[in-house]
Every structure is written in C-alpha cells, then in structure tokens.
CSV table of C-alpha atoms and ligand atoms in Angstrom, one decimal:
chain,number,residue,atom,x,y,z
E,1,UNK,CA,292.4,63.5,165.9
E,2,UNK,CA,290.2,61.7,167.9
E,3,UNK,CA,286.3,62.3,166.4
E,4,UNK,CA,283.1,61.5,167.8
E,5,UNK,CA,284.6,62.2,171.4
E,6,UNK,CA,282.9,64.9,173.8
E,7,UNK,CA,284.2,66.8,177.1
E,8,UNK,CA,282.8,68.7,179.5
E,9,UNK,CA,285.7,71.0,180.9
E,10,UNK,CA,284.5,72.9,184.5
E,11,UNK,CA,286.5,76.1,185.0
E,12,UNK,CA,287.9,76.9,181.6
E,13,UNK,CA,287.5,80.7,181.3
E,14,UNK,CA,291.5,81.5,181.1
E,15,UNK,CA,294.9,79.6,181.9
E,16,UNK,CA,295.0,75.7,181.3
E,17,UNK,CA,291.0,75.4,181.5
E,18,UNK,CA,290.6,77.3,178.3
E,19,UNK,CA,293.5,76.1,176.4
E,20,UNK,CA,292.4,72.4,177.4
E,21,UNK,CA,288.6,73.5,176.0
E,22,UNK,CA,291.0,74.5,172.8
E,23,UNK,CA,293.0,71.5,173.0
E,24,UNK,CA,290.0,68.8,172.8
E,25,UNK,CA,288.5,71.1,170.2
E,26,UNK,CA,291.5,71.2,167.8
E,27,UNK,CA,291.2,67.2,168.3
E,28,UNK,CA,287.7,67.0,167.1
E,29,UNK,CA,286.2,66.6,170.2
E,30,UNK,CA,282.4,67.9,171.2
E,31,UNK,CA,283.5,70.5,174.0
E,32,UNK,CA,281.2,72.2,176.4
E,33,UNK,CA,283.0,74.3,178.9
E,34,UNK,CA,282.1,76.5,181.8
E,35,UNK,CA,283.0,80.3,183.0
E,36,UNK,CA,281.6,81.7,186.0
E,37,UNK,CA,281.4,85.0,184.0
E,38,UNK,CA,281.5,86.0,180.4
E,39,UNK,CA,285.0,84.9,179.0
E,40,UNK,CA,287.2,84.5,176.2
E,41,UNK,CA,285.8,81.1,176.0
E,42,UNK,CA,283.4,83.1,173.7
E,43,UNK,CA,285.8,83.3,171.0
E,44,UNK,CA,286.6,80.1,170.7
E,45,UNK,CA,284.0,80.1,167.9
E,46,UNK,CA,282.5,76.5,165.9
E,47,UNK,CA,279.3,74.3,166.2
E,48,UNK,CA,281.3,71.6,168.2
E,49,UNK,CA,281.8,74.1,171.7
E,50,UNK,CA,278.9,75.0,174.3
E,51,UNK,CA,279.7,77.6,176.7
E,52,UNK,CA,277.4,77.1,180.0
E,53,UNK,CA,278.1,78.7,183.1
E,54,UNK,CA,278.8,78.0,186.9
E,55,UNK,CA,280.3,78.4,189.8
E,56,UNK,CA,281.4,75.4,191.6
E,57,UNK,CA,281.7,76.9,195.1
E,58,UNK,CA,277.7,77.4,194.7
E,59,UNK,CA,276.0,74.0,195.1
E,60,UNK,CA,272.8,75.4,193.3
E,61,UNK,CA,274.5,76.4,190.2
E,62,UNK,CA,275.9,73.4,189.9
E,63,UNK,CA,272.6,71.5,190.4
E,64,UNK,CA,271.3,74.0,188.3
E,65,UNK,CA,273.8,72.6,185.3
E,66,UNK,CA,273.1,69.2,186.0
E,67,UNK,CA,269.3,69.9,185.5
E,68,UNK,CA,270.3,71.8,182.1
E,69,UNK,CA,272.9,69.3,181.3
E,70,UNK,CA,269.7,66.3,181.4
E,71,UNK,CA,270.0,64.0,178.4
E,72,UNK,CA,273.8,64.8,177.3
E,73,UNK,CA,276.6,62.1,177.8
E,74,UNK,CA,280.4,63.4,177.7
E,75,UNK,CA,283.5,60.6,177.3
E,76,UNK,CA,285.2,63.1,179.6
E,77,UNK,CA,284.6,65.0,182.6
E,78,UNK,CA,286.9,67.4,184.0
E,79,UNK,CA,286.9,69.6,186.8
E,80,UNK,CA,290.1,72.4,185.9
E,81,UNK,CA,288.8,75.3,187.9
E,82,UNK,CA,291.2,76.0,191.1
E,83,UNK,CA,292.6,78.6,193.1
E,84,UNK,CA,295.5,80.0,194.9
E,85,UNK,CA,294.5,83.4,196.1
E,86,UNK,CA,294.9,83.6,199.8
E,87,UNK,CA,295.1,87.8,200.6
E,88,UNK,CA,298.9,86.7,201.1
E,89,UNK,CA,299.5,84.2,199.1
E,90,UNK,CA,302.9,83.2,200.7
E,91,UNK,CA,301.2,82.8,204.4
E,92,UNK,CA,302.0,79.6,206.2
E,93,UNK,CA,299.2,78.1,207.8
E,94,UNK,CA,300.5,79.7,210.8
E,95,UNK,CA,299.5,82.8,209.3
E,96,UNK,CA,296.7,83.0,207.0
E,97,UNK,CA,293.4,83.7,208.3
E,98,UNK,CA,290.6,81.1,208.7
E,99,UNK,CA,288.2,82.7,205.9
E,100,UNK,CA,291.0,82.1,203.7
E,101,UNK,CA,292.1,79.2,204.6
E,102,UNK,CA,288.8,78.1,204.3
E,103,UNK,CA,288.1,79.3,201.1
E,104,UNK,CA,291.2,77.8,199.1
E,105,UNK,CA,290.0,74.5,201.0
E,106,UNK,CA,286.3,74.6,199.6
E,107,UNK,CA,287.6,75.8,195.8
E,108,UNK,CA,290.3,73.6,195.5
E,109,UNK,CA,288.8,70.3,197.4
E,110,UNK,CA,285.4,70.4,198.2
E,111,UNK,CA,283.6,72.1,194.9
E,112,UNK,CA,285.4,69.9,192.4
E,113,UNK,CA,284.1,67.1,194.2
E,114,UNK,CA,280.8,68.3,194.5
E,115,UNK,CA,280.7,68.6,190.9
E,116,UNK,CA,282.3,65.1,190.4
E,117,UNK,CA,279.6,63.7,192.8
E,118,UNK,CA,276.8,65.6,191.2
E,119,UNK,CA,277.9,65.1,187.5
E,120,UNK,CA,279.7,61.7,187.3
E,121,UNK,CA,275.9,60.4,186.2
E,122,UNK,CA,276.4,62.2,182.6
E,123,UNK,CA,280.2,59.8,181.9
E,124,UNK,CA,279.2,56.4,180.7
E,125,UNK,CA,280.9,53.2,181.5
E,126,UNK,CA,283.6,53.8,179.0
E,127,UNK,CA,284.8,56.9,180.0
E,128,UNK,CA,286.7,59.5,182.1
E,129,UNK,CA,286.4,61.5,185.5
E,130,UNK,CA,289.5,63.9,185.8
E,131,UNK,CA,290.1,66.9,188.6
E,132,UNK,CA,293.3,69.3,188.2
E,133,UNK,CA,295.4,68.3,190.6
E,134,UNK,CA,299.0,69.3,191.3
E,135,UNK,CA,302.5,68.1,192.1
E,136,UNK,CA,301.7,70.0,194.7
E,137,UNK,CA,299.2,68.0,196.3
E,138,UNK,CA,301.7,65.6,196.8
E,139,UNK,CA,302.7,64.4,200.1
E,140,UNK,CA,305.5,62.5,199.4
E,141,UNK,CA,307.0,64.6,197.9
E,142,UNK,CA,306.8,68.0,199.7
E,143,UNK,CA,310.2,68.2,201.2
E,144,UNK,CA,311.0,72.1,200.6
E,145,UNK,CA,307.7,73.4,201.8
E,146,UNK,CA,305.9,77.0,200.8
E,147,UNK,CA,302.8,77.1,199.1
E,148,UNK,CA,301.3,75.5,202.4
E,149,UNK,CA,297.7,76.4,202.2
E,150,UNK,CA,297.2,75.6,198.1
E,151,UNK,CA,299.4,72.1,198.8
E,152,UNK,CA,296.9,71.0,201.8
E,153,UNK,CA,293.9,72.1,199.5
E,154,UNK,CA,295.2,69.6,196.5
E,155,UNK,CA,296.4,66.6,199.2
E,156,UNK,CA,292.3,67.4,200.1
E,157,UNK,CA,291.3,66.7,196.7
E,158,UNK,CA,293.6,64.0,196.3
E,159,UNK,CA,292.5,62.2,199.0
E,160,UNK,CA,288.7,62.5,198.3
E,161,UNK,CA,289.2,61.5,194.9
E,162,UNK,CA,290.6,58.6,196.3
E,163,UNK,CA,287.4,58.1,199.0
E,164,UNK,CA,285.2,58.8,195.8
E,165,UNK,CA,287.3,56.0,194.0
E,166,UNK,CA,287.0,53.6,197.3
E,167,UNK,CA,283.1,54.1,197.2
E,168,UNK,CA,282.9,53.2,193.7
E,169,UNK,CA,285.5,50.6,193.7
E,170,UNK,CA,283.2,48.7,190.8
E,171,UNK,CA,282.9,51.2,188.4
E,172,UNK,CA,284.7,50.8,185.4
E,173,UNK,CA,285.2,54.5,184.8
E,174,UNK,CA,289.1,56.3,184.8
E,175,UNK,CA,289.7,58.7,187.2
E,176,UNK,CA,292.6,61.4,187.0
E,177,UNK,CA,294.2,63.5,189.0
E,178,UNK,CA,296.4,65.6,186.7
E,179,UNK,CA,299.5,67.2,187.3
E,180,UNK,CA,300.0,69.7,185.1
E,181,UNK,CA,303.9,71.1,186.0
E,182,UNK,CA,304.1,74.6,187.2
E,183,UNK,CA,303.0,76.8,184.1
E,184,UNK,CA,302.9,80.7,183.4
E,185,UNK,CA,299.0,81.6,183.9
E,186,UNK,CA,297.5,84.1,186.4
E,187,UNK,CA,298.1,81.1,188.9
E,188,UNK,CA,301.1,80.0,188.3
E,189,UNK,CA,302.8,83.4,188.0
E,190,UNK,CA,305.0,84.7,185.1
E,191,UNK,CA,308.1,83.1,186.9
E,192,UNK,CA,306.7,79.4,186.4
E,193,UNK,CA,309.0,76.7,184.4
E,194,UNK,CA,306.1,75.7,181.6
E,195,UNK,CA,304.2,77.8,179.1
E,196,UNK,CA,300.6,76.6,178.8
E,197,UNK,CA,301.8,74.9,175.3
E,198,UNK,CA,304.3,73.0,177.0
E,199,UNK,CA,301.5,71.9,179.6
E,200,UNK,CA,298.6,71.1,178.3
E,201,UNK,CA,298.9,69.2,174.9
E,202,UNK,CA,300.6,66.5,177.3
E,203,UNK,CA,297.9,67.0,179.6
E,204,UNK,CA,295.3,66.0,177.1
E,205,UNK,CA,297.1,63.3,175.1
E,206,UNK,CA,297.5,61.5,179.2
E,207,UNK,CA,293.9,61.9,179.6
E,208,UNK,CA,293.4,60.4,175.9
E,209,UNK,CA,296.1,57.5,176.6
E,210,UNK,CA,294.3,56.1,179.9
E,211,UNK,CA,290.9,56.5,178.8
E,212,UNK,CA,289.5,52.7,179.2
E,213,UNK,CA,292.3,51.6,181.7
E,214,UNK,CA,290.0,52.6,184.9
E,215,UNK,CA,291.1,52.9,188.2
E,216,UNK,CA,292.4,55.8,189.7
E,217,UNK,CA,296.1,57.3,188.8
E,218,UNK,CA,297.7,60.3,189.7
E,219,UNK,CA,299.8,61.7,186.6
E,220,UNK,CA,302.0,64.2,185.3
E,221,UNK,CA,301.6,65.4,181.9
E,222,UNK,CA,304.0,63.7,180.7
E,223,UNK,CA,301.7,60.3,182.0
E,224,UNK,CA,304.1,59.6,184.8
E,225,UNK,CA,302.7,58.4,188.5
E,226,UNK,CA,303.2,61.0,190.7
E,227,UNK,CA,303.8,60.3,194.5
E,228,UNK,CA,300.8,60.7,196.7
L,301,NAP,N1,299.4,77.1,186.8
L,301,NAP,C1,300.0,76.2,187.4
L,301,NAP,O1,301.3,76.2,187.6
L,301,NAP,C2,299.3,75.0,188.0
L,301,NAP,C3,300.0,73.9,188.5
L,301,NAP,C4,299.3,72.9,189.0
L,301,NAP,C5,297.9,72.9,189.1
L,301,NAP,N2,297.3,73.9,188.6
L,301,NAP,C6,295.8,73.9,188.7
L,301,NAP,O2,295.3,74.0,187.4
L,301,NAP,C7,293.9,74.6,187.5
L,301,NAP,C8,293.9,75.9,186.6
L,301,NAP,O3,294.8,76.8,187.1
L,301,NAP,P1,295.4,78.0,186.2
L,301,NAP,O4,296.8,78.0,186.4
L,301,NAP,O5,294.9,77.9,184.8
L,301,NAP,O6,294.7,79.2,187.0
L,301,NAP,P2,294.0,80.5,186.5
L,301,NAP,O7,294.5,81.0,185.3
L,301,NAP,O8,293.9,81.3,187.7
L,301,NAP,O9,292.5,79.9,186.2
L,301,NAP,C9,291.7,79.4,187.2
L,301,NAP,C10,290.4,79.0,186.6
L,301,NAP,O10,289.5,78.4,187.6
L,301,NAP,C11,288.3,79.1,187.6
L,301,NAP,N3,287.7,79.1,188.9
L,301,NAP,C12,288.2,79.5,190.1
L,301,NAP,N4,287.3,79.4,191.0
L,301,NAP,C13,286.2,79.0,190.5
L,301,NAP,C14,284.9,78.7,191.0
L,301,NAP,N5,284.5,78.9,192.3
L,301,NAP,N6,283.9,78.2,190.1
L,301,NAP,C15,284.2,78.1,188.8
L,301,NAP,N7,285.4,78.3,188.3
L,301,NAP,C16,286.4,78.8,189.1
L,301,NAP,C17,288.6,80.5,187.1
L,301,NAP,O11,287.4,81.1,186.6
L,301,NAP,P3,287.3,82.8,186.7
L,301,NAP,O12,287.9,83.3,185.4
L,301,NAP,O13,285.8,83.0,186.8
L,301,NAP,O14,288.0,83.3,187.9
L,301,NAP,C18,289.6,80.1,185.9
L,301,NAP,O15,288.9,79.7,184.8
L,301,NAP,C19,293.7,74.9,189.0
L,301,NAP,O16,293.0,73.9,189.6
L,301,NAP,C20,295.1,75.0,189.5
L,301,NAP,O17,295.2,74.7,190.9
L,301,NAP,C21,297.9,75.0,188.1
C-alpha cells in the first residue's frame, strides 16, 4: 500500500491499461485514467479514480486534457494505450499498406510521445514518466522475426524515449519503458503466455521499485533490463 501516491494512466479502457488503473487503485493510489470512449473504466467505482477522456492520435484532445488537467500534479505518468491492428495483422512490411503502416507508427510511437512531451509538466521532480513498451521493441533481440510492423512501431518509441531522455539529460525524473510479457488481452490474443494478473501486478510493483532512481531503463515486469 503505497498512500498519498497519484497516476495518471493514458489508454486504460480494457486489457493492461485498465487493470493497471485497478492495480494503482487497490494500492491506494489517486488514479485518473483515460478512455477514448465510454468504458468499463466506469465501474471501477470510489472517490480516489477520475475518468477523463482522449485520444492520443488527436493532438487537440490531448491539449485539450492538458488545459483541463491545469493545477493537478501526478507521481506517475503513464502512456499504456497501443495498437497492433494492421487489416492483416501478420503482413511483413513488404506487404502491409502505407496507411497502415502509418497508422500503427503514429499510435504506437508518435502519440505517446506527444502526450509525454505535452504532459511531462504535471510530474514533479520526484517522480515518474512511463510508456508501454514491448519485448518487442527490442532490437537486439529480434532474431525470429513476425510481428514486423508492431516491432518497428515499439523500437520507434523506444528510441524517442531515449531522444526525449537525451534532451532532458538533467532532469531528475524516471523514465520507463515497460515490458509487459505477451498477455491474453484483445492485443495479445487468447494464445499469449501471461494472463493480465500474471502481467501487471509486476508491472506496477517495477514502476513503484525505480521510482526516485531516474534515468531511463527499459524493463520487464519482472524489473529486469531488457536489450534495446
Ligand atoms: N498484450 C500484450 O501481449 C502486450 C505485450 C507488450 C506490450 N503491450 C502493449 O501494452 C499496451 C496495452 O495493450 P493491451 O494488450 O492491453 O491492448 P488492448 O486490450 O487492445 O488495449 C489497447 C488500449 O489502448 C487504447 N488505445 C488504442 N489507441 C488509442 C488512441 N489512439 N488513443 C487512446 N487510447 C488508445 C485502447 O482504447 P480503446 O478501447 O478506445 O480502443 C485500449 O484501452 C499497448 O501499448 C501494447 O502495445 C501489450
């Protein structure tokens, strides 16, 4: 129980978003959360969750949030929201078509940093940036292949988290990139390895255990480095 803390989890309608907006709550944190439409995020009912609402492809609505989000302060920010949908998802990038292609890369890399970029201002000193990242994103270790068009979208992110973190090299702030295993959700498909218990419990208690450390690290939930 950690009390007194407060989130603001981006993309937490379903899957690991929602369960992490349950998982700070049952901690005791102050959670506001965000669905692009209304969600079962609604049902989460007590006084310590906000539901607000936006999309991050939409650079409006997410100034918008900012301008509605004036005066509040969160320990943690945390961009979950992500996507794989491609109209086939298991096109190479030989195959798929540019609008798709396109539109994975601007979920999955560009909006979250948008919303890190036009956000970060509400984390104090003391606390946390985070994105949802993937094992996937990893370069290093992509020796089997598949997935090509989510994988590039997550190296994206990866890499301008890391430009973000170069540009900011003084600030004192922690910056995540989580790796969250493969787990059953609309995403990850009912064949994955994890269910979202198994995920995201470790997924918060990581973000909890290198709050204050700074510096950029790219984890598993488990807290283990992964390979860029
Ligand atoms: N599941 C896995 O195995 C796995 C593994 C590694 C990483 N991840 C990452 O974990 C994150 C969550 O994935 P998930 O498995 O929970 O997927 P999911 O069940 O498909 O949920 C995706 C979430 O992202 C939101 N979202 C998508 N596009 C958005 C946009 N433009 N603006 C705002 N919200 C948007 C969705 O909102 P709507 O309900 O409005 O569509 C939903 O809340 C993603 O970043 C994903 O890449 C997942």
């Amino acid at each position: 129980m950690t009390a007194g803390k407060s989130a603001l989890i981006i993309g937490a309608s379903r899957g690991l978003g929602y369960a992490l907006a349950a998982e700070f709550l049952s901690r005791g944190w102050q959670v506001a959360a965000t669905e692009r439409t209304p969600s079962a995020l609604h049902e989460l009912t007590g006084r310590d969750l906000v539901v607000e609402t936006v999309d991050i492809a939409v650079p409006e609505q997410v100034a918008a949030l900012r301008e509605r989000l004036a005066g509040s302060a969160f320990d943690l920010l945390f961009v979950n929201a992500g996507t794989n949908y491609t109209t086939d998802p298991s096109a190479t990038f030989a195959d798929v078509s540019t609008e798709d292609f396109a539109q994975v890369m601007v979920t999955n890399a560009l909006s979250p940093m948008r919303v890190v970029e036009t956000l970060q201002d509400l984390v104090p000193a003391t606390g946390t940036i985070g994105v949802m990242s993937s094992g996937q994103g990893s370069v290093t270790d992509n020796t089997n292949g598949g997935f090509e068009v989510y994988r590039a979208s997550k190296s994206a992110l990866n890499q301008l988290m890391r430009s973000f973190a170069a540009r900011h090299a003084a600030d004192p702030r922690t910056l995540l990139l989580m790796a969250p295993g493969w787990v059953k959700t609309d995403l990850g498909g009912p064949g994955a390895r994890l269910t979202i218990d198994e995920s995201i419990p470790g997924v918060a208690d990581t973000i909890e255990a290198w709050t204050g450390k700074g510096g950029l690290h790219y984890l598993d939930r488990q807290g283990q480095t992964v390979n860029w």
